[in-house]
Amino acid sequence: MTAAVADEDPFRVLGLQPSYALAPEALRSALLRESLRWHPDRLPAAGAQGRQEAEDRMAAVNQAHAQLADPIGRAEALLARAGAPMPRGTDHVSCPGALLAMMELKEEIADGRAAGDAARMAAAARNLAEQERRSLGELAAAFAAWEAAGAPPDKARELHARLAEATYLRRTAQDLARGVAAA
Amino acid sequence: MELPLVQAQPAPILGIDLGTTFSLVAVFENGRPRVLPGANGDPLLPSVVSFPAGAPPLVGREALARTSLDPARTVHSVKRLVGRSAADLGPDLASLPYRVVDAPGRALAMVDLGDRLASPQEISGLVLKACRQRAARALGVPEERLTRAVVTVPAYFDDAQRQATREAARLAGLEVVRMVNEPTAAALAYGLDRQGASRVAVYDLGGGTFDLSVLELQDGVYRVLSTCGDTRLGGDDFDRAIVERMAGEIRAKTGRDVLEDAGARAALRMIAEAVKRRLSGAEEAEFVYHDPAAGIAWRRSIGVIEFQNWIAPLVQRTLDLGARALADAGLKPEDLDEVVLVGGSSRVPLVKAAVRGWFGRAPHDRLDPDQVVALGAAVQAGVLGGQLQGTLLLDVTPLSLGIETAEGGVARLIPRNSAIPAVAQEGFTTFVDGQTAVKFTVVQGEREMGRDNRALGEFTLRGIPPLPAGMPRIQVKFTLDADGVLRVSAREEKSGAATQILVQPKHGLTDEEVERMLRDAWTHGETDLRARRLADVRAKLEIVARAVEKNLGVARKALERRALIRLEEAWEDAADALAEEPAETGDPDRLKGILDELEEASHPLAEELMNRVAAAAVRGKRVEELS
């Protein structure tokens, strides 16, 4: 039962109009509205079953909010709605160019660390952040164009490569941040 | 007919702030929270329990009075021990006047009273029981009717510490209807009479813990955006900074180490605390310590600047953690409407000045920092009791929750600062061909911060169909309820094999367990440990040996001759050792030595395999097509 809730379209869970350019304010008021409706603390008189249902429902609301607050999560939700969900675990395969560039950057940062050269590490990390920003910008533009054309399902697959690249860049940046923090 | 009417009313839910130094109890009545004073009129109940020989334990002021008299059996700051092992506590231990040991065979700190061990749950339970008695007297209600409570905990408490707090309440006859994070509780009290929308940070520096939470308040909804903290940083550390310096100077002058004596440690700590308090208003304070028996008469004036230099690194640490909480919330200091100071230690002028510098303007310090958390607990009790309809608290989980993977890394299912209740799923698979069971270790914490990473529990999914490694699809699901209690389930999708656990932290215990542990204390502890170690080492060695075996073909083609010989010899040794050291009686040390050598010898092979994977990915091939 909960699994079904968790797989639901996050736009529908929050009662929102699907759109990549979702206004943060709209997302926030949807969260508050659904929380006031479903949070278990609002139903102190509910029995065990009612409480469990409220817990599940509220968890789904929180999950939907977290997904839509994230540009990559939003993109994934829109593609799933269009019947072209992003295949799992394929991001690095779909963008070999980005992979190569990232391996070089990783190496640069590892070398910088080995040499104790903080400036070199920082420069590489900035470079990576810059690429991530660029990639997210392109992703937003591509979704805007797609939605302006009426979000045709047959064109949804063309967005996969951009989303794969943005996902891969983000993960690399997170891995590096963790590595830098650990060092 | 007044009597039946009174009895018909539901007994109030208590709001309890179980603090490191002091505890308070409050209730929500007539639309307001109210702190209940003790018989002496003081709302603060010292969180101190003393165990006089042959007499019932004392709690509060009476216990506090015995601090220097009976230091080994008078327990203060027990909150620092809750849900912890003696090893976790590290340097904290040396400064305590009482003795802390691990429960036999377990990673669980206990206070050694000399004639018996007392768990932190039992000691905290006595403090909670005193709160309950105090409420019964103040409200004129029989104690048996007060059975439910909202109890506050530091936001940065982990699962083990929360479960231990719940157990303490159970020992006091209280069901915890909700555990509320202390800074969040403070925000509830702060926002009670406020309208409109605002963003606030709550800076909560208590006796033993620090939290900083960022919240968004809007029309009665309190939404926590992020939280960060340290459960081992508080006003106690300011006292300790003074004690350590004074003891050092006394040692330099007299050659005597006063800290060796428990009574002296307790006395110095109390003097230091008084000095700290005076320095909140005065430019200097006298530190006076006499011990005629030891021939010590110490008098030293401490200036406020000097004191500030001693504690500056601690205060800086709170600001660093605050910066992380803000970054997690995606905010900058100027995005905040207010910073609210909470906790007795926020009275220290350097703390106020530091927060002002960080935030760019004066913090809000008009709430009573000692009482605000208890008031907030009572507000939440009012919400859960149905007396406060328009108020809702949306909190987050402070620490990431995940599964330790076969490679030793962590797959995070629920990242820190996720809103609760929360649900998350992740797919896993097997590591070895034909594997029919997978052991999962549930961990909490941010991996890059070693001491915060804790193993919450383990479970095993059995009945997986024997397939080649990587083929089974195992879905692991985490459900975190509004109380922050974690449930974990795992399911293999092809066979439907499923298992479900409520995570029982290894730091938790039941009353029966305590008794049993005491009984067969030293007889089994040693063997248990050895058996576990043997099983762990054997399992790991089996995995590595099998992985090497599977890839011997690659090794023979790709490795340089000397590396290959070393690898083959190490692999043969491993196979022999696994046969010769059975699972029950084998020698873990021998296996460990062989495992170390095999891991070392397989490095060149691992590198070769990694290179192949990376090269395949670059060529756009699927990794699976390789092997």
Coordinates of N, CA and C in Angstrom, one line a residue, chain B residues 152-224:
Chain B
T152 N 11.5 16.3 25.7 CA 12.3 16.9 24.7 C 13.7 16.3 24.7
V153 N 14.3 16.2 23.5 CA 15.7 15.7 23.4 C 16.5 16.7 22.5
P154 N 17.8 16.7 22.6 CA 18.6 17.5 21.7 C 18.3 17.1 20.3
A155 N 18.2 18.1 19.4 CA 17.8 17.7 18.0 C 18.8 16.8 17.4
Y156 N 20.1 16.8 17.9 CA 21.1 16.0 17.3 C 21.3 14.7 18.0
F157 N 20.4 14.3 18.9 CA 20.4 13.0 19.5 C 20.2 12.0 18.3
D158 N 21.0 10.9 18.4 CA 20.7 9.8 17.4 C 19.7 8.8 17.9
D159 N 19.5 7.8 17.1 CA 18.4 6.9 17.4 C 18.6 6.2 18.7
A160 N 19.9 5.8 19.0 CA 20.2 5.1 20.2 C 19.8 6.0 21.4
Q161 N 20.2 7.2 21.3 CA 20.0 8.1 22.5 C 18.5 8.4 22.6
R162 N 17.7 8.4 21.5 CA 16.3 8.6 21.6 C 15.6 7.4 22.2
Q163 N 16.0 6.2 21.8 CA 15.4 5.0 22.3 C 15.7 4.9 23.8
A164 N 16.9 5.2 24.2 CA 17.3 5.1 25.6 C 16.4 6.1 26.4
T165 N 16.2 7.3 25.9 CA 15.3 8.3 26.6 C 13.9 7.7 26.8
R166 N 13.4 7.1 25.7 CA 12.1 6.5 25.8 C 12.1 5.4 26.9
E167 N 13.1 4.6 27.0 CA 13.2 3.6 28.0 C 13.2 4.2 29.4
A168 N 13.9 5.3 29.6 CA 14.0 6.0 30.9 C 12.6 6.4 31.3
A169 N 11.8 6.9 30.3 CA 10.5 7.4 30.6 C 9.6 6.2 31.1
R170 N 9.8 5.1 30.4 CA 9.0 3.9 30.7 C 9.3 3.4 32.1
L171 N 10.6 3.5 32.5 CA 10.9 3.2 33.9 C 10.3 4.1 34.9
A172 N 10.0 5.3 34.5 CA 9.3 6.3 35.4 C 7.8 6.2 35.3
G173 N 7.3 5.2 34.5 CA 5.8 5.1 34.4 C 5.2 6.0 33.4
L174 N 6.0 6.5 32.5 CA 5.5 7.5 31.5 C 5.6 7.0 30.1
E175 N 4.5 7.1 29.3 CA 4.6 6.8 27.9 C 4.9 8.1 27.2
V176 N 5.9 8.0 26.3 CA 6.3 9.2 25.6 C 5.4 9.3 24.3
V177 N 4.5 10.3 24.4 CA 3.6 10.4 23.2 C 4.3 11.1 22.1
R178 N 5.3 11.9 22.4 CA 6.0 12.5 21.3 C 7.4 13.0 21.9
M179 N 8.4 12.7 21.1 CA 9.7 13.2 21.5 C 9.9 14.5 20.6
V180 N 10.1 15.6 21.2 CA 10.3 16.8 20.4 C 11.7 17.3 20.6
N181 N 12.3 17.8 19.5 CA 13.6 18.3 19.5 C 13.6 19.6 20.3
E182 N 14.7 19.8 21.1 CA 14.7 21.0 22.0 C 14.6 22.3 21.3
P183 N 15.4 22.6 20.3 CA 15.2 23.9 19.6 C 13.9 24.0 19.0
T184 N 13.2 23.0 18.5 CA 11.9 23.1 17.9 C 10.9 23.4 19.0
A185 N 11.0 22.8 20.2 CA 10.2 23.1 21.3 C 10.3 24.6 21.6
A186 N 11.5 25.1 21.7 CA 11.7 26.5 22.0 C 11.0 27.4 21.0
A187 N 11.1 27.0 19.7 CA 10.4 27.8 18.6 C 8.9 27.8 18.9
L188 N 8.3 26.7 19.3 CA 6.9 26.6 19.6 C 6.5 27.6 20.6
A189 N 7.3 27.7 21.7 CA 7.0 28.7 22.8 C 7.3 30.1 22.3
Y190 N 8.3 30.3 21.5 CA 8.6 31.6 20.9 C 7.5 32.1 20.0
G191 N 6.9 31.2 19.2 CA 6.0 31.7 18.2 C 4.6 31.7 18.6
L192 N 4.3 31.4 19.9 CA 2.9 31.2 20.3 C 2.1 32.4 20.1
D193 N 2.6 33.6 20.3 CA 1.8 34.8 20.2 C 2.2 35.6 18.9
R194 N 2.8 35.0 18.0 CA 3.2 35.7 16.8 C 2.3 35.4 15.6
Q195 N 2.1 36.3 14.8 CA 1.3 36.1 13.5 C 2.3 36.3 12.3
G196 N 1.7 35.9 11.2 CA 2.5 36.1 10.0 C 3.6 35.1 9.7
A197 N 4.4 35.4 8.8 CA 5.5 34.5 8.4 C 6.9 35.0 8.8
S198 N 7.7 34.2 9.3 CA 9.1 34.6 9.6 C 10.0 33.4 9.6
R199 N 11.3 33.7 9.4 CA 12.3 32.6 9.4 C 13.2 32.9 10.6
V200 N 13.4 31.9 11.4 CA 14.2 32.0 12.6 C 15.2 30.9 12.8
A201 N 16.3 31.2 13.4 CA 17.3 30.2 13.8 C 17.2 30.1 15.4
V202 N 17.1 28.9 15.9 CA 17.2 28.7 17.4 C 18.6 28.2 17.7
Y203 N 19.3 29.1 18.5 CA 20.6 28.7 19.0 C 20.5 28.2 20.4
D204 N 20.7 26.9 20.5 CA 20.4 26.3 21.8 C 21.6 25.7 22.4
L205 N 22.2 26.4 23.4 CA 23.4 25.9 24.1 C 23.1 25.5 25.5
G206 N 23.0 24.2 25.8 CA 22.6 23.8 27.1 C 23.8 23.4 27.9
G207 N 23.6 22.6 28.9 CA 24.7 22.2 29.8 C 25.6 21.2 29.1
G208 N 25.1 20.3 28.3 CA 25.9 19.3 27.7 C 25.7 19.2 26.2
T209 N 24.8 19.9 25.6 CA 24.6 19.7 24.2 C 24.3 21.1 23.5
F210 N 24.6 21.1 22.2 CA 24.4 22.2 21.4 C 23.6 21.8 20.1
D211 N 22.6 22.6 19.8 CA 21.8 22.5 18.6 C 21.6 23.8 17.9
L212 N 21.5 23.8 16.6 CA 21.0 25.0 15.9 C 20.0 24.5 14.9
S213 N 18.8 25.1 15.0 CA 17.8 24.7 14.0 C 17.3 25.9 13.3
V214 N 17.0 25.7 12.0 CA 16.4 26.8 11.2 C 15.0 26.5 10.9
L215 N 14.1 27.4 11.3 CA 12.6 27.1 11.1 C 12.0 28.2 10.3
E216 N 10.8 27.8 9.7 CA 10.0 28.8 9.0 C 8.7 28.7 9.7
L217 N 8.2 29.9 10.2 CA 6.9 30.0 10.9 C 5.9 30.6 10.0
Q218 N 4.8 30.0 9.9 CA 3.7 30.6 9.1 C 2.4 30.2 9.6
D219 N 1.6 31.2 10.1 CA 0.2 30.9 10.5 C 0.1 29.7 11.3
G220 N 0.9 29.5 12.4 CA 0.7 28.4 13.3 C 1.4 27.1 12.8
V221 N 2.0 27.1 11.6 CA 2.7 25.9 11.2 C 4.2 26.2 11.4
Y222 N 4.9 25.3 12.1 CA 6.3 25.5 12.4 C 7.0 24.4 11.6
R223 N 7.7 24.9 10.6 CA 8.4 23.9 9.7 C 9.9 24.0 9.9
V224 N 10.5 22.9 10.3 CA 12.0 22.9 10.5 C 12.6 22.7 9.2

